[in-house]
Each structure stands twice: as C-alpha cells, then as structure tokens.
Short mmCIF file of C-alpha atoms in Angstrom, two decimals:
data_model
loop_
_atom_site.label_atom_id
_atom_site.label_comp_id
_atom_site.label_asym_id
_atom_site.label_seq_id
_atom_site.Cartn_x
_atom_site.Cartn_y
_atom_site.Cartn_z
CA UNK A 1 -38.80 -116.58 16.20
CA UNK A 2 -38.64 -113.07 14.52
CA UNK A 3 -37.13 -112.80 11.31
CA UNK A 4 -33.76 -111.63 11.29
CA UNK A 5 -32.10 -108.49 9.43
CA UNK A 6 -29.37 -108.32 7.20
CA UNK A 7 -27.09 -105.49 9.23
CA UNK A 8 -24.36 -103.58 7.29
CA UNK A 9 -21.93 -101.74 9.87
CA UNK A 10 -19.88 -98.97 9.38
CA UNK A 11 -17.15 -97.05 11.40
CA UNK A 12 -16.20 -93.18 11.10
CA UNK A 13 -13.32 -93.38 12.71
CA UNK A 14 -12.47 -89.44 13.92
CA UNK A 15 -16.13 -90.00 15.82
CA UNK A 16 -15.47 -93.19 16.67
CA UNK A 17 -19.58 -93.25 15.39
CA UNK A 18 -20.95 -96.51 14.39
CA UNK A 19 -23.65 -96.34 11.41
CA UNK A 20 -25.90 -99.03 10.43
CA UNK A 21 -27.99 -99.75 7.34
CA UNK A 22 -30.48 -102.77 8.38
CA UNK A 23 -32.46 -104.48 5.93
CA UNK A 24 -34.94 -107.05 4.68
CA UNK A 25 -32.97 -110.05 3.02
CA UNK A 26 -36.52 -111.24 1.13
CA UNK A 27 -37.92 -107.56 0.25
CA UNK A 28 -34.52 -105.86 0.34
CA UNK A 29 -36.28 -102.87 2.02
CA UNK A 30 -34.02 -101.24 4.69
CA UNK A 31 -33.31 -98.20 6.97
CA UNK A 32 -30.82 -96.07 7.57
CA UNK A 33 -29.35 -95.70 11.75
CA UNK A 34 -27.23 -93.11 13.14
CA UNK A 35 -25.86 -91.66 9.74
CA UNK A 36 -22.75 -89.60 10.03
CA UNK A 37 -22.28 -86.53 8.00
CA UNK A 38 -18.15 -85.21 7.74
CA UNK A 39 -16.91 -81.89 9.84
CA UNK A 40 -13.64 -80.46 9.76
CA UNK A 41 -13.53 -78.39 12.80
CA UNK A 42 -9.88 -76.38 11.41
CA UNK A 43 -11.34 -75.23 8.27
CA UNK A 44 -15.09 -75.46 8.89
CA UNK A 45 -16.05 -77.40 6.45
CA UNK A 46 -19.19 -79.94 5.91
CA UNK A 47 -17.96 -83.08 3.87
CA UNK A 48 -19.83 -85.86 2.30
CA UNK A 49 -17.70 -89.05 1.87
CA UNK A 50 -18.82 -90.79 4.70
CA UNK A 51 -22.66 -90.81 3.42
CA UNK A 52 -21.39 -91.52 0.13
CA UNK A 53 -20.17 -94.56 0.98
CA UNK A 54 -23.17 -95.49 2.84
CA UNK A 55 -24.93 -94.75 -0.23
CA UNK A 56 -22.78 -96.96 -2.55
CA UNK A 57 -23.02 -99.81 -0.51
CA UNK A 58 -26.66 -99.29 -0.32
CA UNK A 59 -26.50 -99.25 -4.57
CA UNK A 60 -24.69 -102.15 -4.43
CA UNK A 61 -27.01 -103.94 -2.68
CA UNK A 62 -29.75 -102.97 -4.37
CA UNK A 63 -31.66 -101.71 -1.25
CA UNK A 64 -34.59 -99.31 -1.23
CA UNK A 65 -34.69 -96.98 2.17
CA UNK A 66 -37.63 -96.76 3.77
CA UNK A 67 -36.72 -95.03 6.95
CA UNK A 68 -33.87 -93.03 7.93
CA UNK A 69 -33.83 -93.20 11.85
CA UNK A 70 -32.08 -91.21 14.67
CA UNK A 71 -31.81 -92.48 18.01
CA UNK A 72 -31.01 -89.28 19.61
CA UNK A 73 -29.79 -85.31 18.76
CA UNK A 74 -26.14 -86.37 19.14
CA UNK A 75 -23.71 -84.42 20.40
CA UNK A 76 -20.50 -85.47 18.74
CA UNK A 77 -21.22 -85.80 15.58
CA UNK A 78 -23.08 -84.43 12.83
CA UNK A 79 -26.16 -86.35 11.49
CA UNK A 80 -26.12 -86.68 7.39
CA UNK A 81 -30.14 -87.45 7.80
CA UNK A 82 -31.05 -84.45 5.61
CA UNK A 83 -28.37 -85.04 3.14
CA UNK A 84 -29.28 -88.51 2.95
CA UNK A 85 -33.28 -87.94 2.31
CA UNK A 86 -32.41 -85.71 -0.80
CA UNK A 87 -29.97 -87.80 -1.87
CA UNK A 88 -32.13 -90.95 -1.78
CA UNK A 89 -35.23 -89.28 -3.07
CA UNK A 90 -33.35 -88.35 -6.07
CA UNK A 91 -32.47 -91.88 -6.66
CA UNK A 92 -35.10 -93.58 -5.54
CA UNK A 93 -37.97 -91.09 -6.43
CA UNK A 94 -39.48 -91.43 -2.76
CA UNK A 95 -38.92 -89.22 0.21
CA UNK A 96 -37.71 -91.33 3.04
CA UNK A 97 -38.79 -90.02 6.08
CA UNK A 98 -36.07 -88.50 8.84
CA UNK A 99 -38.02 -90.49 12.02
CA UNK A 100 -36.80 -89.86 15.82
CA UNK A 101 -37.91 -90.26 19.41
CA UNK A 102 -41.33 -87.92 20.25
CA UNK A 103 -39.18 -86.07 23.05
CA UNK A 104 -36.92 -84.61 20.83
CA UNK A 105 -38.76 -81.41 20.49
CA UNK A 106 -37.91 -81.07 24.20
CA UNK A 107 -34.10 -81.03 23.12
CA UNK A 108 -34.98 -78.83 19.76
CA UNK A 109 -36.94 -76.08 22.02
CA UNK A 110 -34.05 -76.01 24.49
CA UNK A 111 -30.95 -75.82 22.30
CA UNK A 112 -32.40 -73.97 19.89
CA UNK A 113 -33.06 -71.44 22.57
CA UNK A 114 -29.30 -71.86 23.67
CA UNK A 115 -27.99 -71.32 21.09
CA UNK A 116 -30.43 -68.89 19.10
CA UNK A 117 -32.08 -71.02 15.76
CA UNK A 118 -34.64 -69.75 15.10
CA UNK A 119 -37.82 -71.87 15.50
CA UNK A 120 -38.36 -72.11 11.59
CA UNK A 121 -35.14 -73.80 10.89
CA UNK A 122 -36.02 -76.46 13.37
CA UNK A 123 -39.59 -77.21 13.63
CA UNK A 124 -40.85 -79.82 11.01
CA UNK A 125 -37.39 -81.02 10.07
CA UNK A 126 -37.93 -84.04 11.27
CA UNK A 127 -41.13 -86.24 8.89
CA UNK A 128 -41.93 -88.81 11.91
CA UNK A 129 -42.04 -88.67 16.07
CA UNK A 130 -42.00 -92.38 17.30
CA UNK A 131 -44.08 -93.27 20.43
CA UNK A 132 -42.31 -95.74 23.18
CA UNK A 133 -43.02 -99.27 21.94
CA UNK A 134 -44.27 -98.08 19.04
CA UNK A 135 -43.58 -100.76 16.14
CA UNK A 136 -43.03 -100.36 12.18
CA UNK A 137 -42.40 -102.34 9.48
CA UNK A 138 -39.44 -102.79 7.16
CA UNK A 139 -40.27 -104.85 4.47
CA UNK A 140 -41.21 -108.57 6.06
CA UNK A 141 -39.49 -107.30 9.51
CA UNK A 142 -40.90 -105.81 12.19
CA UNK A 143 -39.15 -102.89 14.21
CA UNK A 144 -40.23 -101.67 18.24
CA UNK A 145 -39.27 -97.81 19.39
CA UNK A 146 -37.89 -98.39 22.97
CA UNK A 147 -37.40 -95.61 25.11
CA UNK A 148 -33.70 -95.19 26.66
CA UNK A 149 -33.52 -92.23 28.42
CA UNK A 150 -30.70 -91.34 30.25
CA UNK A 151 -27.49 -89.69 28.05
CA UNK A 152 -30.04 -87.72 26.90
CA UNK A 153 -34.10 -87.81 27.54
CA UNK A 154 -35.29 -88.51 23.64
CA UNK A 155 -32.99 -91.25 23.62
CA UNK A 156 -34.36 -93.85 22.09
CA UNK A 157 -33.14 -97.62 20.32
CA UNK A 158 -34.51 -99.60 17.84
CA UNK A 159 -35.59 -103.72 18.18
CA UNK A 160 -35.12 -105.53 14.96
CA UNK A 161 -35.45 -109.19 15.49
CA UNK A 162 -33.13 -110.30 18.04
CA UNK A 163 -30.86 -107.41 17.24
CA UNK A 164 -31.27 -103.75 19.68
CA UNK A 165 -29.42 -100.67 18.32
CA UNK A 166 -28.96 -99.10 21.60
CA UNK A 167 -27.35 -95.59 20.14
CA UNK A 168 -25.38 -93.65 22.61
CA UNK A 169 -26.10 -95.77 26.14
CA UNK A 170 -24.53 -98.94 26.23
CA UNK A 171 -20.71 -98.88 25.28
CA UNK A 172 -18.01 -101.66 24.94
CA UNK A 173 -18.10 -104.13 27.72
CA UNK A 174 -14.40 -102.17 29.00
CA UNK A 175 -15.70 -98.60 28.36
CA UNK A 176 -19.17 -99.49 30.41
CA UNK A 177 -22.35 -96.42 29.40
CA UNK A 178 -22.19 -92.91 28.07
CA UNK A 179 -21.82 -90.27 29.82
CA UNK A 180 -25.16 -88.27 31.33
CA UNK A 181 -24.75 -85.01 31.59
CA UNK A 182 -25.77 -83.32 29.12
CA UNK A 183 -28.80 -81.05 29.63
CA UNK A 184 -31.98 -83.26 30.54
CA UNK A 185 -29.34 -86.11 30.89
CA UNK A 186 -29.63 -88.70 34.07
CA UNK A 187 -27.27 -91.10 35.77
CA UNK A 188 -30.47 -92.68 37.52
CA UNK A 189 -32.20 -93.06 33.92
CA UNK A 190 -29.27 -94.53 32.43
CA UNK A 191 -28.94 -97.30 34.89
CA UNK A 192 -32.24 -97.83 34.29
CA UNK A 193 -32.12 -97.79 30.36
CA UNK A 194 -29.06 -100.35 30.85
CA UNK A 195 -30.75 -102.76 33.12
CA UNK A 196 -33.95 -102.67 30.70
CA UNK A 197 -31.51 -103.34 27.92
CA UNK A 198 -29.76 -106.54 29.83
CA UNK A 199 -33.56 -107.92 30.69
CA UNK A 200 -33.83 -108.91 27.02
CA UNK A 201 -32.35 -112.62 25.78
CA UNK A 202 -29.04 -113.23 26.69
CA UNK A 203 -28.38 -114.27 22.68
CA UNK A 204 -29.62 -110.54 21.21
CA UNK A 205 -27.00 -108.82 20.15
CA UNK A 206 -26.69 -104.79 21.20
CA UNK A 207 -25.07 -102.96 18.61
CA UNK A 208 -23.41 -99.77 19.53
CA UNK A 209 -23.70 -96.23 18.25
CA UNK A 210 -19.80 -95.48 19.60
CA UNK A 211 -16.69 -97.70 20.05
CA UNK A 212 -13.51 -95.96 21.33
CA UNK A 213 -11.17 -99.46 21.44
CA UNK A 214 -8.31 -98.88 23.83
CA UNK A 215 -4.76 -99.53 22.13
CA UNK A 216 -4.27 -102.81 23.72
CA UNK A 217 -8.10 -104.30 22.48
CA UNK A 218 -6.97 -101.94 18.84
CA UNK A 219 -10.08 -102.89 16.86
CA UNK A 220 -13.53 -101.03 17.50
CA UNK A 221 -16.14 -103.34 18.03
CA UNK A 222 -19.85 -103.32 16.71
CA UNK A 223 -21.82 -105.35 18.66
CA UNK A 224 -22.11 -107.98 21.52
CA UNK A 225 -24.54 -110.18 23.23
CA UNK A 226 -26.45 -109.08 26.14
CA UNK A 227 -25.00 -112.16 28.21
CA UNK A 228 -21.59 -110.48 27.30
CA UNK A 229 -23.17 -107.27 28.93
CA UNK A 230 -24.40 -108.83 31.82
CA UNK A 231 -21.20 -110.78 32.81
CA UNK A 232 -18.62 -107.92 31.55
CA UNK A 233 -19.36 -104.49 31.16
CA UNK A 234 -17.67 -102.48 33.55
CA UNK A 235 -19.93 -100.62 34.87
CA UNK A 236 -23.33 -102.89 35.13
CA UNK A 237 -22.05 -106.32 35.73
CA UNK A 238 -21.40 -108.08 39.05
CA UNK A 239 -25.13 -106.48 40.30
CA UNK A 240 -24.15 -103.07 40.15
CA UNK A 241 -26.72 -101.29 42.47
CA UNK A 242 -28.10 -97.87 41.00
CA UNK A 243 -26.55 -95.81 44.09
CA UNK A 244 -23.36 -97.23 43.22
CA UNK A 245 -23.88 -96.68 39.24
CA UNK A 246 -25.22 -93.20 39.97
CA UNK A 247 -22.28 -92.10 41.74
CA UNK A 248 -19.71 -93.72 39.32
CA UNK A 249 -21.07 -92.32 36.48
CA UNK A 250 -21.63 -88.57 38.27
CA UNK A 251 -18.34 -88.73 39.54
CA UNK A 252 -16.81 -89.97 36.39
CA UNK A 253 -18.64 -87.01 34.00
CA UNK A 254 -17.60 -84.61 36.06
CA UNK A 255 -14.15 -84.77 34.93
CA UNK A 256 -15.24 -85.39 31.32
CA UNK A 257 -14.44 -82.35 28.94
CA UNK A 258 -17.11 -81.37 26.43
CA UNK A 259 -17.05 -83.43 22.93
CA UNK A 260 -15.17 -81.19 20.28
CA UNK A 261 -17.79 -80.88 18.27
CA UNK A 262 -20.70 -80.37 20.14
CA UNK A 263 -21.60 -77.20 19.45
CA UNK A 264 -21.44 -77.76 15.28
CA UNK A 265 -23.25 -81.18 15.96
CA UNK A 266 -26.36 -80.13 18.22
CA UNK A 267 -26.70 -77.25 16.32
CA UNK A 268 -27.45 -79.53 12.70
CA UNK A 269 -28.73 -82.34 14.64
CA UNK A 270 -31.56 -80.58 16.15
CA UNK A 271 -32.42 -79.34 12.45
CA UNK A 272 -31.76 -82.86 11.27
CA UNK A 273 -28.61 -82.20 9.36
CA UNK A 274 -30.22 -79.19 7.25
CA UNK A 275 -28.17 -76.61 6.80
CA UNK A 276 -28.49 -73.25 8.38
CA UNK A 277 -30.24 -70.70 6.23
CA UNK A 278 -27.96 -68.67 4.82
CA UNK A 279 -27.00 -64.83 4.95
CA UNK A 280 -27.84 -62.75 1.94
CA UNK A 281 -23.96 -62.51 1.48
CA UNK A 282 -24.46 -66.45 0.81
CA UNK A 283 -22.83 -67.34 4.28
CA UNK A 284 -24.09 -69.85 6.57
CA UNK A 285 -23.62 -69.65 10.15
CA UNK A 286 -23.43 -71.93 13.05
CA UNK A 287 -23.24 -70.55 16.56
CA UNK A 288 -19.75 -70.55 18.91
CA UNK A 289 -19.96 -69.63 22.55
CA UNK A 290 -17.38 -68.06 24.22
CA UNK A 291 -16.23 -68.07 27.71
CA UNK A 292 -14.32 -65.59 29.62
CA UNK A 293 -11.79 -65.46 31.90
CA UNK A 294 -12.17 -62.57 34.61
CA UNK A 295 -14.75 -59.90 33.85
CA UNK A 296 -16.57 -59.27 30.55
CA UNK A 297 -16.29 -55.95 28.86
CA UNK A 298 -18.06 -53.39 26.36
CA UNK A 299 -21.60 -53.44 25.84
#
C-alpha cells in the first residue's frame, strides 16, 4: 500500500478554485497544486491574500516546498505560481520549481500568438515539463504525471498515494465534467480522461480543482471517491456511452458564456503568473479583445 499524504485544502471562493498543498507527514516535504493568485476585474488589480494564506499555513506547518505544480493553463483564474517561487525561495533559500504538463507549450505558442506576448515573456517560465506517467518524489511519497486531456490538451493530474488531483475535468458528482471547448479542447478526450479516472480503486479519492455547490447542497466540496463517481456523477454514471457524453457535453458548452476572467488568467497563466514586462512609463499591460457589432471602422 502506498504511503499516504497529508492534504491541506483550500477554497477561493469568487473562483470557486480549489488549492491544495500535499505533503510528507515523516519528511514534511510538500508541493504546492493549483495555486490561486487574487484579480479584481473592476479596478484591475493583482492581490496577494489568497497565497498568503497558503503560505502561512505552510509556516505553520513547518513544510518545505519542493514542487509547485500546475495541472493545466487555467482559464478562470490566475495562477500565483511565480509569486509563490519568489516568495518561497526567499524563505526557504531554494528555488522551487514551477512544473506542468510537456504540452503546455502547445497552449503557450497558441495564446501567446492570440493574444500578442511576446515569446520572451513566455518561454522558460515554467523550470519543469512532466512526461505522461512520469513519477517524482516528495519526500518518502511517490507522485505519477497522468495525462487528462480533454478541457484542455496539457491537462494533466497528479497520483499521490491513493489520492488523484484531477484539476479542471472531473467536477462534483451533480455538476458532472468541465466544459471542452476551449481551443485544443475535446468532448471525446474528456470522456476518455473521465473513464481513465473511474478505472482506478473505487476507495481513491479525486480531489477537485473547482466546486460550484448549488444553493440547496450550500457547501463546496473537495473531494470524493471514485465509487461515488462511478455510481453518481451526472454525466458518467449509469454507462454513459461516449456518443451520448459527446453530445451532452457539445450541446451543453455551446450555451456556456466565456469565464470572466479568461482573458487576464490565460494571459499570466501561460507566463506562469509572471507579470507582464512593463512599459517604460512603469505600466503593465494585459491584452482585452474587443468585439463589434456591425462593421468595423478607421484604419
């Protein structure tokens, strides 16, 4: 039997994002998953609490972060990765190393592209590029990449004992999957991501990167077994064929509207949470696109 984590959970509640600081009970060595960094979309302003609680707790404990890990360039939130690193090398006087998927510079060519980074603020940002099944070490435990493509293809989750942090494709057993469309997104991946997820022990737990509790179930919800998954979640259970998920899920994102911060979030996240360089006037810029209604004008 592997040995099992100590797993600290943490809810930022205007994302409804789900962070995670995992760690070695004997070693107290631990990672970082899924950080969230604070945006104000009103006033435009980057904020710091949420990390800095995560990095109190992790103080308290007396941890030492190896690893901070991504699953993913999310796209409703902003990653505090970067943040985090100089934070913790300050502290700790290491440099934990930002690690993600090896397809995200797939997703950092092509938004970057979109939305006009240039390739210097992106490329290298991130220290290590896991391979699929690739494993790693935290302290005494042992941790396996798995690859779990479908919300977006550099999607990736993270084995820890009998614990899976599944990021951004397995919700709540009454909200079902994410959604997959997104650019390089796929229904047909997803399904397949979720099945490979449910073929592990029905005891694992699956610990999500998103909980958006309805008003009648009022608390969010970290995690739950894969046996819960298999018998309840809305949109896998009862041998759900993949031409039936596939056309749920298609006809479902089409009437999804775009997360309000995804154009702040992939923006950062593809730069893993550094900030844009900034203007000689000392500004720093993100990106907004606008759409028109009727014709576009002027040159």
């Amino acid at each position: 039997m592997p040995q099992e984590p100590t797993i600290h959970s943490s809810y930022e509640k205007k994302t409804g994002t789900w962070q995670y600081v995992v760690a070695d009970p004997s070693t107290l060595k631990a990672v970082i998953i899924d950080s969230v960094l604070d945006y104000d979309p009103s006033t435009q302003t980057i904020s710091t609490e949420t990390a800095e609680c995560l990095l109190s707790m992790i103080s308290d404990k007396g941890y030492k972060i190896e690893k901070i890990l991504e699953t993913h360039a999310h796209a409703d939130h902003l990653t505090a990765a970067s943040y985090l690193q100089n934070r913790l090398e300050r502290e700790q006087g290491f440099k934990a190393p930002i690690c993600i998927g090896k397809r995200i510079t797939q997703v950092q060519d092509m938004f970057g592209q979109r939305y006009g980074v240039p390739a210097d603020e992106y490329k290298g940002v991130f220290d290590k590029f896991f391979d699929d099944e690739e494993s790693f070490e935290i302290g005494n435990l042992t941790a396996t990449v798995t690859h779990l493509p479908g919300h977006t293809p550099d999607h990736i989750g993270y084995i820890i004992g009998e614990n899976v942090f599944c990021g951004d494709s397995l919700f709540h057993t009454d909200i079902g999957t994410a959604r997959a469309d997104f650019p390089g997104g796929s229904a047909s991946s997803l399904y397949n991501s979720g099945r490979k997820l449910l073929q592990l022990p029905g005891h694992y737990k699956i610990w999500l990167g998103h909980d958006y509790p309805s008003v009648e179930r009022g608390t969010p919800v970290d995690c739950l077994s894969v046996r819960d998954h298999k018998e309840r979640n809305k949109h896998l259970a009862n041998n759900t064929t993949q031409e039936e998920f596939v056309s749920m899920r298609e006809a479902r994102d089409a009437t999804l509207a775009a997360p309000k911060l995804l154009h702040p979030s992939l923006q950062m996240n593809i730069r893993a949470g550094r900030l844009p360089i900034s203007t000689p006037m000392g500004l720093r810029f993100l990106h907004l696109p606008l759409k028109f209604k009727g014709a576009e004008w002027g040159a």
